Coordinates of C-alpha atoms in Angstrom, one line a residue:
X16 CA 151.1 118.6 119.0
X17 CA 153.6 116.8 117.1
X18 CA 151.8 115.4 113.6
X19 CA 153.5 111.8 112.9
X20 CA 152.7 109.8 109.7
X21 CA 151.0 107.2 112.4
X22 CA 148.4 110.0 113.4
X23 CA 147.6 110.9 110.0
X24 CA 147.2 106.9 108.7
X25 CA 144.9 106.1 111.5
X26 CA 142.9 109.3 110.7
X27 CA 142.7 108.0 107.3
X28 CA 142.0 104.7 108.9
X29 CA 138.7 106.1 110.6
X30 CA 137.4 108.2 107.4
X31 CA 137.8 105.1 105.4
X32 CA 135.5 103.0 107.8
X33 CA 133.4 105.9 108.4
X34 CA 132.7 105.9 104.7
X35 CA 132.9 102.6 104.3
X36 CA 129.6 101.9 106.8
X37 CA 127.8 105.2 105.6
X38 CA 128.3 103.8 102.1
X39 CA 126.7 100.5 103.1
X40 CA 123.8 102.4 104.9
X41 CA 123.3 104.5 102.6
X42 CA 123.2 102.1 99.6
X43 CA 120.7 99.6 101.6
X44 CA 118.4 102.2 102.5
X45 CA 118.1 103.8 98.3
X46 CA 119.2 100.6 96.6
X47 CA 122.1 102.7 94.8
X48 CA 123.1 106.1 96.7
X49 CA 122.1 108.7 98.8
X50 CA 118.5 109.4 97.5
X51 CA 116.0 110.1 99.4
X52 CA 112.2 110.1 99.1
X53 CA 108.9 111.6 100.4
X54 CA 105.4 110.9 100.5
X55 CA 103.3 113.3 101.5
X56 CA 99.6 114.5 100.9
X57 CA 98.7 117.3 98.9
X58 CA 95.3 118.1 99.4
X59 CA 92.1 116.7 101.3
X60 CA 88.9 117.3 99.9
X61 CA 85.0 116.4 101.8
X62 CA 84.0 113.7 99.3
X63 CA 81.6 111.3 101.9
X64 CA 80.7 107.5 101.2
X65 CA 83.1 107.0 98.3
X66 CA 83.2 103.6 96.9
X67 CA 85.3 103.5 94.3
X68 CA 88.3 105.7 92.6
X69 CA 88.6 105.2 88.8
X70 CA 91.2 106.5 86.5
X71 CA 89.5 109.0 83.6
X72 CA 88.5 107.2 80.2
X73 CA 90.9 107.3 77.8
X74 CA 92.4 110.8 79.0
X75 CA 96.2 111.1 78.6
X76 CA 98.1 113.7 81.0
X77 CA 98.0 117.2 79.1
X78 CA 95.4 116.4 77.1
X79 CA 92.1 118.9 77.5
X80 CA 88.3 118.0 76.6
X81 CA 86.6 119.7 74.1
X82 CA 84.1 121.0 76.8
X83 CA 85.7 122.1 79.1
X84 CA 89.2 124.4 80.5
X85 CA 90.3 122.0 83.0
X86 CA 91.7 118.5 82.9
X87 CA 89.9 115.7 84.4
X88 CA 92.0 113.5 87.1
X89 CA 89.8 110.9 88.3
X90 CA 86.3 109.5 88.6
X91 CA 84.9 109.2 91.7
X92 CA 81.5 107.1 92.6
X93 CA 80.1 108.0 96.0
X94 CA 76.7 106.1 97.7
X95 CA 75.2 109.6 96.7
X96 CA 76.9 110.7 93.7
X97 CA 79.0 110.4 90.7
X98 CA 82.0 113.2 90.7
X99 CA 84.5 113.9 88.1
X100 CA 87.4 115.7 89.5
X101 CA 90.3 117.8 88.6
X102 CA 94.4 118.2 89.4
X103 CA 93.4 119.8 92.7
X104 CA 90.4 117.4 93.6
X105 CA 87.4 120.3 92.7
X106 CA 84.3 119.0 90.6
X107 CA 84.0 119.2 86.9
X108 CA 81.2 117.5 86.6
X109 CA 78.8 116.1 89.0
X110 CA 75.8 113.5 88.6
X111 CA 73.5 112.8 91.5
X112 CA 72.2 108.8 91.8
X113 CA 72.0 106.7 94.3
X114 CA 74.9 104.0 94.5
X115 CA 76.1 100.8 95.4
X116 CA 79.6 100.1 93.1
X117 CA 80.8 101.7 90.4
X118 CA 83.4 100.9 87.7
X119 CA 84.9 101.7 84.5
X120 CA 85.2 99.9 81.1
X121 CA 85.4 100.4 77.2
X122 CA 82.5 99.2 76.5
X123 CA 82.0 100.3 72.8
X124 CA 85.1 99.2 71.5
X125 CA 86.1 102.9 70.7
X126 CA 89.6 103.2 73.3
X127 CA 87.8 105.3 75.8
X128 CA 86.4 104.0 78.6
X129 CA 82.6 104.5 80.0
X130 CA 81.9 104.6 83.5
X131 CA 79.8 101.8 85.1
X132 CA 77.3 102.9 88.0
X133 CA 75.3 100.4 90.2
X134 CA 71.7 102.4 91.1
X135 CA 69.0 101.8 93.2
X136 CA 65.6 102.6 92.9
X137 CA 65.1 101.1 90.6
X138 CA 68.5 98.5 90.5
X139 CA 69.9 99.0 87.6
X140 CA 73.2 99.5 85.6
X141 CA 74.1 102.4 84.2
X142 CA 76.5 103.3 81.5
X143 CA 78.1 106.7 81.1
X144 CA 80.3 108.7 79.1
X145 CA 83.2 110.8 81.0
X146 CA 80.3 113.9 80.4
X147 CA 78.3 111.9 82.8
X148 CA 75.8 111.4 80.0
X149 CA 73.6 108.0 80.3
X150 CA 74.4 106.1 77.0
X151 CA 72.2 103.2 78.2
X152 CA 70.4 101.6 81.5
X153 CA 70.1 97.8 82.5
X154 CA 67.8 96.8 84.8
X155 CA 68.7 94.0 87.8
X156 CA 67.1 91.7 90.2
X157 CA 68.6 93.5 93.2
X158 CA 71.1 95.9 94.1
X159 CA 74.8 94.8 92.9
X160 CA 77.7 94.5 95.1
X161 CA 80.3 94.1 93.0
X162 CA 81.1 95.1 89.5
X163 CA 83.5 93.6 87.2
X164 CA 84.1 94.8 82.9
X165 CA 85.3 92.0 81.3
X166 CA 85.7 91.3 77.7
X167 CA 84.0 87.9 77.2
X168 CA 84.3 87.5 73.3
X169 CA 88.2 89.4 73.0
X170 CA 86.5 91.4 70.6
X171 CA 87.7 95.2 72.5
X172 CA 84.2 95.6 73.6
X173 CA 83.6 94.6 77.0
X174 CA 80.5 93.3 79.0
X175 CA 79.8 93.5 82.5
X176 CA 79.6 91.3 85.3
X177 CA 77.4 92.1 88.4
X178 CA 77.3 90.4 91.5
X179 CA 74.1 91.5 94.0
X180 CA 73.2 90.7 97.6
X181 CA 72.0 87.0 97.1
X182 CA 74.8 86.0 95.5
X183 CA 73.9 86.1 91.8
X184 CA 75.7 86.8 88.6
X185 CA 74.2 88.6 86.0
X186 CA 76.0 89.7 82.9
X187 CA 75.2 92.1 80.4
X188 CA 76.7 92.9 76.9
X189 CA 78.5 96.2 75.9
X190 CA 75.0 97.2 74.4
X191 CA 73.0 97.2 77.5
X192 CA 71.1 93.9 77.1
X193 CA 70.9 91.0 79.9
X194 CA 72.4 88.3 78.3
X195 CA 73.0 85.4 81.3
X196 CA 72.2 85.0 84.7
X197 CA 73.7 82.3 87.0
X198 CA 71.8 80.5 90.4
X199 CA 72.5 81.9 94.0
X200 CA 75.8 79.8 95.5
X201 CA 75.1 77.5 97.8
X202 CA 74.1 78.3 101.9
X203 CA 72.6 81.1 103.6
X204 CA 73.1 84.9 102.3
X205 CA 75.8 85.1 104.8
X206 CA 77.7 82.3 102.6
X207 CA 76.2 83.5 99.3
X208 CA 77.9 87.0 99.9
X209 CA 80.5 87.5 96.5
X210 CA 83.8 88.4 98.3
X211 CA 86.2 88.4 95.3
X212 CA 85.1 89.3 91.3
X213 CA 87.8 89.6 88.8
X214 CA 88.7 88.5 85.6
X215 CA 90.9 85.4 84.4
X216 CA 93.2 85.1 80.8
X217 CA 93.1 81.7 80.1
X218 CA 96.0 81.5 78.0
X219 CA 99.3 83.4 76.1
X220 CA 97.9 84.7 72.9
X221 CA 94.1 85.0 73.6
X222 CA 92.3 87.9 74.0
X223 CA 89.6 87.0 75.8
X224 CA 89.0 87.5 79.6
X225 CA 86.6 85.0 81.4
X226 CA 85.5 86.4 85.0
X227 CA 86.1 84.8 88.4
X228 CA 83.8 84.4 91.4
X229 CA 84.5 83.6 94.8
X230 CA 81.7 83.4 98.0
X231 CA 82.1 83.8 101.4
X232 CA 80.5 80.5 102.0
X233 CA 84.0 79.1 100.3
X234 CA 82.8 78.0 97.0
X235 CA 84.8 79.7 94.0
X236 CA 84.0 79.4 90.2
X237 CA 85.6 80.5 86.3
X238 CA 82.9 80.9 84.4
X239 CA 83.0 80.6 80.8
X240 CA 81.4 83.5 78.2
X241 CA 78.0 82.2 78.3
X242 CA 77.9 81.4 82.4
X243 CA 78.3 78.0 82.8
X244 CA 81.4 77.0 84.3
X245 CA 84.2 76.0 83.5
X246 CA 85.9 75.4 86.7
X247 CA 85.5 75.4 90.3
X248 CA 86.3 74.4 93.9
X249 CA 85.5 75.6 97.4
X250 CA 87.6 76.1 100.3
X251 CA 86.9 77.0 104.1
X252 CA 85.2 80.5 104.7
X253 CA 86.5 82.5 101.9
X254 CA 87.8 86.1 102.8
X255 CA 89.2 86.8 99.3
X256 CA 89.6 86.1 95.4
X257 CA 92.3 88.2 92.9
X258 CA 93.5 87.0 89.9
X259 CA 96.9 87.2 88.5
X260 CA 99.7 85.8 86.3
X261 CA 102.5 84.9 88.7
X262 CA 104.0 82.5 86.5
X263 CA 104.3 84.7 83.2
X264 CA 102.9 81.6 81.0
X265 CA 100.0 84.1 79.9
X266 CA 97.2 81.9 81.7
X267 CA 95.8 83.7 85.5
X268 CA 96.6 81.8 88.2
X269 CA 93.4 82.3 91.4
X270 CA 94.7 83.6 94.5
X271 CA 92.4 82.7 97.3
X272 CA 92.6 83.8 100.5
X273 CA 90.8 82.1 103.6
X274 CA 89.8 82.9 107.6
X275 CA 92.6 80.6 108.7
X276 CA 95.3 82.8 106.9
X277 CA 96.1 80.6 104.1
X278 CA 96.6 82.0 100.6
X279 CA 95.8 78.8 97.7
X280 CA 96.6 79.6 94.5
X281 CA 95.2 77.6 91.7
X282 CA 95.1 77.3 87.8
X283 CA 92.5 78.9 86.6
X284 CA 91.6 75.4 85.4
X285 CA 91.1 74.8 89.6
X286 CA 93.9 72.6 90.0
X287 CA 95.6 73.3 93.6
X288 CA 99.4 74.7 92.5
X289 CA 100.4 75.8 96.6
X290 CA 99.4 77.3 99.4
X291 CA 100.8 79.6 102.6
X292 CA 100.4 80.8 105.7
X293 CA 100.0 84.8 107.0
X294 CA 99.2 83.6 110.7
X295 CA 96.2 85.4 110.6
X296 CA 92.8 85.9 108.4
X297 CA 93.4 87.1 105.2
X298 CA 92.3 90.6 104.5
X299 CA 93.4 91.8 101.4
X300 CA 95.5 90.4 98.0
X301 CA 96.8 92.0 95.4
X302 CA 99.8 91.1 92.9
X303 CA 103.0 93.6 92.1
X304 CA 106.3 93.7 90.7
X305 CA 109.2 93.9 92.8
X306 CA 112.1 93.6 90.9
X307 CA 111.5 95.2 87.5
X308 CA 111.4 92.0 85.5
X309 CA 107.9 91.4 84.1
X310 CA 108.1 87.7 83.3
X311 CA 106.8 87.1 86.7
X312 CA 104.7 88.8 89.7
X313 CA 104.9 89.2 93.6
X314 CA 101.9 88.7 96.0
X315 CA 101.5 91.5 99.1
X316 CA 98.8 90.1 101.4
X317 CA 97.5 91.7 104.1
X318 CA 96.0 90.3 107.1
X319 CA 93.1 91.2 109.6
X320 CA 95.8 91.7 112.8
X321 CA 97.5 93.9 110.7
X322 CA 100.0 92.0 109.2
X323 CA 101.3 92.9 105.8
X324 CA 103.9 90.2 103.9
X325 CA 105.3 90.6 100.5
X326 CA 106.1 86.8 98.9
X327 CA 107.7 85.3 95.7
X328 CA 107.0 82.1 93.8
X329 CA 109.9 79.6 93.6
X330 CA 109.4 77.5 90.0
X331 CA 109.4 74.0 91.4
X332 CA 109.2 74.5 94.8
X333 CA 105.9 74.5 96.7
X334 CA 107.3 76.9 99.3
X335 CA 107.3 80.5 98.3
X336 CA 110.0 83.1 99.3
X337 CA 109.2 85.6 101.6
X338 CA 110.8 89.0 100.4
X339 CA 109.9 91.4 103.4
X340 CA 106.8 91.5 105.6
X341 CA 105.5 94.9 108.2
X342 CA 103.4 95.0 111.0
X343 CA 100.5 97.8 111.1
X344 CA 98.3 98.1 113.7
X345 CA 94.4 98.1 112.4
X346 CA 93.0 95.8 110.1
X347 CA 94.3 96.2 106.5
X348 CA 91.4 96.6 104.5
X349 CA 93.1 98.0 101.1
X350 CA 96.0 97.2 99.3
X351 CA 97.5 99.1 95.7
X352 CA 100.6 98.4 93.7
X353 CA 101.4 101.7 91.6
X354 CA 104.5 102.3 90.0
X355 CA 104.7 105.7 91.2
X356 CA 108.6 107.3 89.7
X357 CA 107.7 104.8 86.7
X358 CA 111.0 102.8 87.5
X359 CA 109.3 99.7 86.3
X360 CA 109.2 98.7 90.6
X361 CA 105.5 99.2 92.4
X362 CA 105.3 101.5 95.0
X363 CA 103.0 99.5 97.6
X364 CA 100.0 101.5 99.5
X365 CA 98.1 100.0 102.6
X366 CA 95.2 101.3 104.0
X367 CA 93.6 100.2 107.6
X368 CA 90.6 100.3 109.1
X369 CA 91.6 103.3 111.2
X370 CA 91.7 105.9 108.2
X371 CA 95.4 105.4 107.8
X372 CA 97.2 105.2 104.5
X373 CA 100.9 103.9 104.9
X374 CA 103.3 103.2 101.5
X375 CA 106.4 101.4 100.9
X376 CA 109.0 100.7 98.5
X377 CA 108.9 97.5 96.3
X378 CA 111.7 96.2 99.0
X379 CA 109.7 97.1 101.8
X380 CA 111.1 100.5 103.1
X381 CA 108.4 102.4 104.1
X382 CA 108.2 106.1 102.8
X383 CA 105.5 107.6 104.6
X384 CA 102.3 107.6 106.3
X385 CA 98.6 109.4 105.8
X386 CA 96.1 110.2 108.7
X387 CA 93.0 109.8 106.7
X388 CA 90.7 109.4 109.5
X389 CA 86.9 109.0 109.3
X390 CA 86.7 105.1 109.1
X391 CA 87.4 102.5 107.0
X392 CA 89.8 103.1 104.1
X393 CA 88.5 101.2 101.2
X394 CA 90.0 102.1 97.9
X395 CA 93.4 103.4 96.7
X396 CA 93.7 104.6 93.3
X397 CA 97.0 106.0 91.1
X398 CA 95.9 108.6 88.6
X399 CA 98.1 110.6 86.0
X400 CA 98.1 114.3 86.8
X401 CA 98.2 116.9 84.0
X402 CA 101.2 117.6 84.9
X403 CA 103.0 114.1 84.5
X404 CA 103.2 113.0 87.8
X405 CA 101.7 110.2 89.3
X406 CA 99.4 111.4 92.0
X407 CA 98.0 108.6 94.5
X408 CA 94.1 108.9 95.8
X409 CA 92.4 107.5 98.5
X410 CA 89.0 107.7 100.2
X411 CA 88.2 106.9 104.2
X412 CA 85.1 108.3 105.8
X413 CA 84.6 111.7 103.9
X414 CA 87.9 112.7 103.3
X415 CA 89.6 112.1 99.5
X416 CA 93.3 112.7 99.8
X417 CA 95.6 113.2 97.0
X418 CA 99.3 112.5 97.6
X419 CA 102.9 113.0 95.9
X420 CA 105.6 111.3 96.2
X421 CA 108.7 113.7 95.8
X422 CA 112.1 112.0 95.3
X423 CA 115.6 113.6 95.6
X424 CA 117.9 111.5 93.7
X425 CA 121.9 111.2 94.1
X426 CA 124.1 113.9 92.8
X427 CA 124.9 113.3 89.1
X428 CA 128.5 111.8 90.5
X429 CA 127.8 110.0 93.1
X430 CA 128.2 106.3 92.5
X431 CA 128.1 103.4 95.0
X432 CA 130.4 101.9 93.0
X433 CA 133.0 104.8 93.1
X434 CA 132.3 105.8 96.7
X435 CA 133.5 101.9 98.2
X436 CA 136.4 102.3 95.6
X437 CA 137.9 105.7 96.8
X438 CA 136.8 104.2 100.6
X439 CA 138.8 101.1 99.7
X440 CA 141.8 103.3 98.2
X441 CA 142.6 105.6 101.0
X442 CA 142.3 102.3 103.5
X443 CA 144.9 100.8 101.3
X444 CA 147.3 104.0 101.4
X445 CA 147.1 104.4 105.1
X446 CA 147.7 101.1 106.0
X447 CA 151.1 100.9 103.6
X448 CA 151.7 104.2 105.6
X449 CA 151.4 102.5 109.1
X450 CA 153.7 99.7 107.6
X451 CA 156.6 102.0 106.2
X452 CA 156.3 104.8 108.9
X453 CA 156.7 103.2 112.2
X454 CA 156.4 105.4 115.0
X455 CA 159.8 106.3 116.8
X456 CA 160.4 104.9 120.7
X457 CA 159.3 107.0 123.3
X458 CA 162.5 108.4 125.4
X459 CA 163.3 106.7 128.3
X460 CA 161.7 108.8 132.0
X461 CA 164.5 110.5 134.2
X462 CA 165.7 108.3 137.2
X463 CA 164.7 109.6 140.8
X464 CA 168.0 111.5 142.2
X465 CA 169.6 109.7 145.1
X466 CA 170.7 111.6 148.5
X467 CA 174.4 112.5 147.4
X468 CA 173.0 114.2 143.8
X469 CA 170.5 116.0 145.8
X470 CA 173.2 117.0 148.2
X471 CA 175.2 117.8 145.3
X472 CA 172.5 120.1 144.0
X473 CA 171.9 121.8 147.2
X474 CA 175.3 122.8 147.7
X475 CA 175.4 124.0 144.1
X476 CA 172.5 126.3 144.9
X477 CA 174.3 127.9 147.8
X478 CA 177.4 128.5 145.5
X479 CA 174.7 130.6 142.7
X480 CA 173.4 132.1 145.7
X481 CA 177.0 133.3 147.6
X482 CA 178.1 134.5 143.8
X483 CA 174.9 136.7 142.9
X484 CA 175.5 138.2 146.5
X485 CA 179.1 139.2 145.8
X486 CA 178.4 140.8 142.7
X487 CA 176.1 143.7 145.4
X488 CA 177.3 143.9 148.6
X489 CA 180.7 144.3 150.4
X490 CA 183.5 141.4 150.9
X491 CA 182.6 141.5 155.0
X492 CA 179.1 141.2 153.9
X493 CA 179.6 138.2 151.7
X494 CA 181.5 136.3 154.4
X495 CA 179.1 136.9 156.6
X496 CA 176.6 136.2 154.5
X497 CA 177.9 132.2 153.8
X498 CA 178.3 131.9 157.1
X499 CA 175.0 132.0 157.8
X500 CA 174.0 129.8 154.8
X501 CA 176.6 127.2 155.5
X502 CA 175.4 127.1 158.9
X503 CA 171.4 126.2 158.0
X504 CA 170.5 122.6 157.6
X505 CA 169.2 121.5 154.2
X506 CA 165.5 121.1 153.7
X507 CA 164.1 117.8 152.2
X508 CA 160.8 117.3 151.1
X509 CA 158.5 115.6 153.3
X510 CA 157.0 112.6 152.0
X511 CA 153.4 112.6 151.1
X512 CA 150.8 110.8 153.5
X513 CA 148.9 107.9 151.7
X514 CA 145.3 109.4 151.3
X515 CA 142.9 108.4 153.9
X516 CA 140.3 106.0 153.2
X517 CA 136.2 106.9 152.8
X518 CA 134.2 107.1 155.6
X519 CA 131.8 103.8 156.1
X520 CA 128.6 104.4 154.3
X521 CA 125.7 105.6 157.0
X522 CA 123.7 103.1 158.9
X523 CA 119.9 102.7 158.5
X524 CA 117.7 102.7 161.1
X525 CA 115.6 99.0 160.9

């Protein structure tokens, strides 16, 4: 086949495009090349009932206790017992107690935090060191359901909040001692139930953290350091209370999420600042960052259908922007933002009802998926390994699952940047190709012969034949030979019969 400078510019033409779109797909997929990521478990390990996953007090990766060979990962408060675990999720340390939350704090003011267990029988708080050694016990009124360190005074010692069954808050300083208690909330226990317990900054430049209470029943509350309150409001059936600083003034706005899908966020002095709708109850809430910049935050809420949207606030506009939003199919009943390759972007984990841990990008790609199994998944944790790496934990049923994610980034000299350029260039050439290389006219086809050329060539076929015989055989031959030929008619193709139609297509029988 004859190569023409048209061939070769429209082969250009098509590896230009062709790098052109993989360029673009590739670039929207990675945000900047052809890197690709992984997320994938590491290990499982039979760790039943666990309620809560904390990182390990004041423990840096590669650093080793005095007491012991092995680095401790994480701290890990079952209904049954208290665990603290290793790289490869096997027991350091063990303390068996009934429980019903757990926590972890500084509580002394020394940089390390303690770790706060909820007991029964008696109810009780319990304080302990990352040895699991009791450094002190506080007695409650009944069981706690939710625990929340916060340091009331901003003096680097923090006290604890508990909430129990009937709906009570009962505080107790970093020494152990009961220092307030507030009243149930309003209603029934069903409507006294705490569903939401975290701690509010009131303001840029103060240290002190003030916690934040919200009931089922719908009633919400800041209470100040000595329990009274400071500000409050109720909305209708109450699924959910977080705080956060969307704004980046310093002071934590309430995020509030309802039954009838609306998220309300509010100043922490209570004043309404806007709302939005998920279409569905609200499950879950938790604040991340999505585009690096930490002036502001994102909200990721997660809903009880299954739905999962990722939002931005808009300063001055009611209406929030709605970066990307998935569809799961369970329940969400866990949410986590860890920056997980530390590129200053959260990595966002979701866990369901079903036992099934799923995480995404910060733009909403999703890397990978975790079949937990078991139940309920309930808490997601992201703990430094020994190694550097930032290992991700979570707990459904009796499995505790620790998981990686492994990211291959682009070659060294691959840019986006160059790739469109070079895809750009060689457009550019083989279209200044087409232009100065046009493609030469076809020739013309033959004409059909009419009857005297095919005459003509007849007779000229005779005269071939007569000669080659002369050159062989005898003059007599020869003449007798051309007789013959003279004397036989000329043959003419006969024309070709027009194909004959299909037959008609079978009839069926009605």
């Amino acid at each position: 086949m004859k190569v023409t400078w048209r061939r070769l510019a429209l082969t250009a033409v098509v590896l230009a495009a062709a790098l052109l779109i993989s360029g673009g797909f590739v670039a929207e997929r990675s945000g900047a090349g052809p890197e690709r990521s992984r997320f994938e478990r590491i290990y499982a390990r039979d760790v039943p009932d666990v309620l809560t996953i904390e990182k390990p007090a004041g423990l840096r990766p590669g650093e080793r206790p005095a007491d012991d060979a092995r680095i401790p990962l994480a701290v890990v408060v079952t209904k049954s017992r208290v665990w603290v675990l290793d790289d490869e999720g096997e027991g350091l340390r063990k303390l068996d107690v009934a429980a019903t939350a757990g926590a972890a704090g500084d509580v002394d003011g020394d940089g390390r935090d303690e770790i706060l267990v909820a007991a029964t029988l008696p109810a009780r708080v319990i304080a302990l060191d990352t040895a699991l050694r009791p450094l002190w016990q506080a007695p409650l009124d009944a069981p706690a359901r939710r625990m929340l360190p916060a340091d009331f005074e901003g003096d680097g010692r923090r006290e604890v909040v508990v909430a129990d069954a009937a709906g009570r808050l009962t505080a107790i300083s970093a020494g152990g001692q009961r220092l307030w208690q507030t009243d149930p909330a309003p209603g029934g226990a069903a409507e006294q139930e705490a569903r939401g317990l975290d701690d509010v900054r009131p303001g840029q430049g103060r240290k002190e953290r003030l916690p934040a209470v919200g009931h089922r029943g719908g009633t919400f509350a800041v209470l100040r350091g000595d329990g009274t309150v400071a500000a409050g409001g109720s909305v209708s059936e109450l699924r959910r209370l977080r705080t956060a600083d969307l704004d980046g003034d310093g002071a934590s706005e309430l995020l509030i999420g309802d039954d009838g899908g609306s998220l309300r966020v509010m100043t922490a002095d209570g004043a309404a600042s806007w709302s939005w709708g998920l279409g569905e109850a609200v499950g879950e809430i938790r604040a991340f960052e999505h585009d690096g910049d930490p002036a502001a935050a994102e909200v990721v809420i997660g809903g009880k259908g299954g739905a999962l949207k990722a939002i931005r606030p808009q300063r001055g506009i009611a209406l929030p922007e709605t970066l990307w939003d998935a569809t799961l199919d369970r329940k969400i009943t866990a949410l986590a933002a860890i920056d997980v390759d530390g590129d200053g972007r959260d990595e966002l984990f979701a866990g369901t009802e079903a036992g099934l841990l799923v995480a995404f990008r910060a733009d909403g790609v999703e890397l990978g998926r975790s079949e937990l199994g078991g139940g309920e998944l309930q808490s997601i944790r992201g703990v430094a390994a020994s190694d550097g790496r930032m290992l991700v934990l979570a707990a459904a049923g009796r499995t505790l699952a620790a998981h990686a994610l492994h990211r291959r980034p682009a070659p060294g000299w691959y840019r986006a940047g160059l790739a469109f350029g070079l895809a750009a260039f060689v457009l550019l050439l083989a279209l200044v190709a087409v232009a100065r290389f046009p493609v030469a006219a076809a020739p013309a086809p033959a004409p059909t012969p009419g009857p005297e050329e095919l005459a003509a060539r007849a007779r000229a076929e005779r005269e071939a034949r007569i000669a080659r015989l002369a050159a062989h055989v005898a003059p007599e031959r020869v003449r007798e030979r051309r007789a013959q030929i003279e004397a036989a008619p000329v043959r003419r193709p006969a024309p070709t019969a027009p194909p004959a139609p299909p037959p008609p297509p079978p009839r069926r029988n009605s």
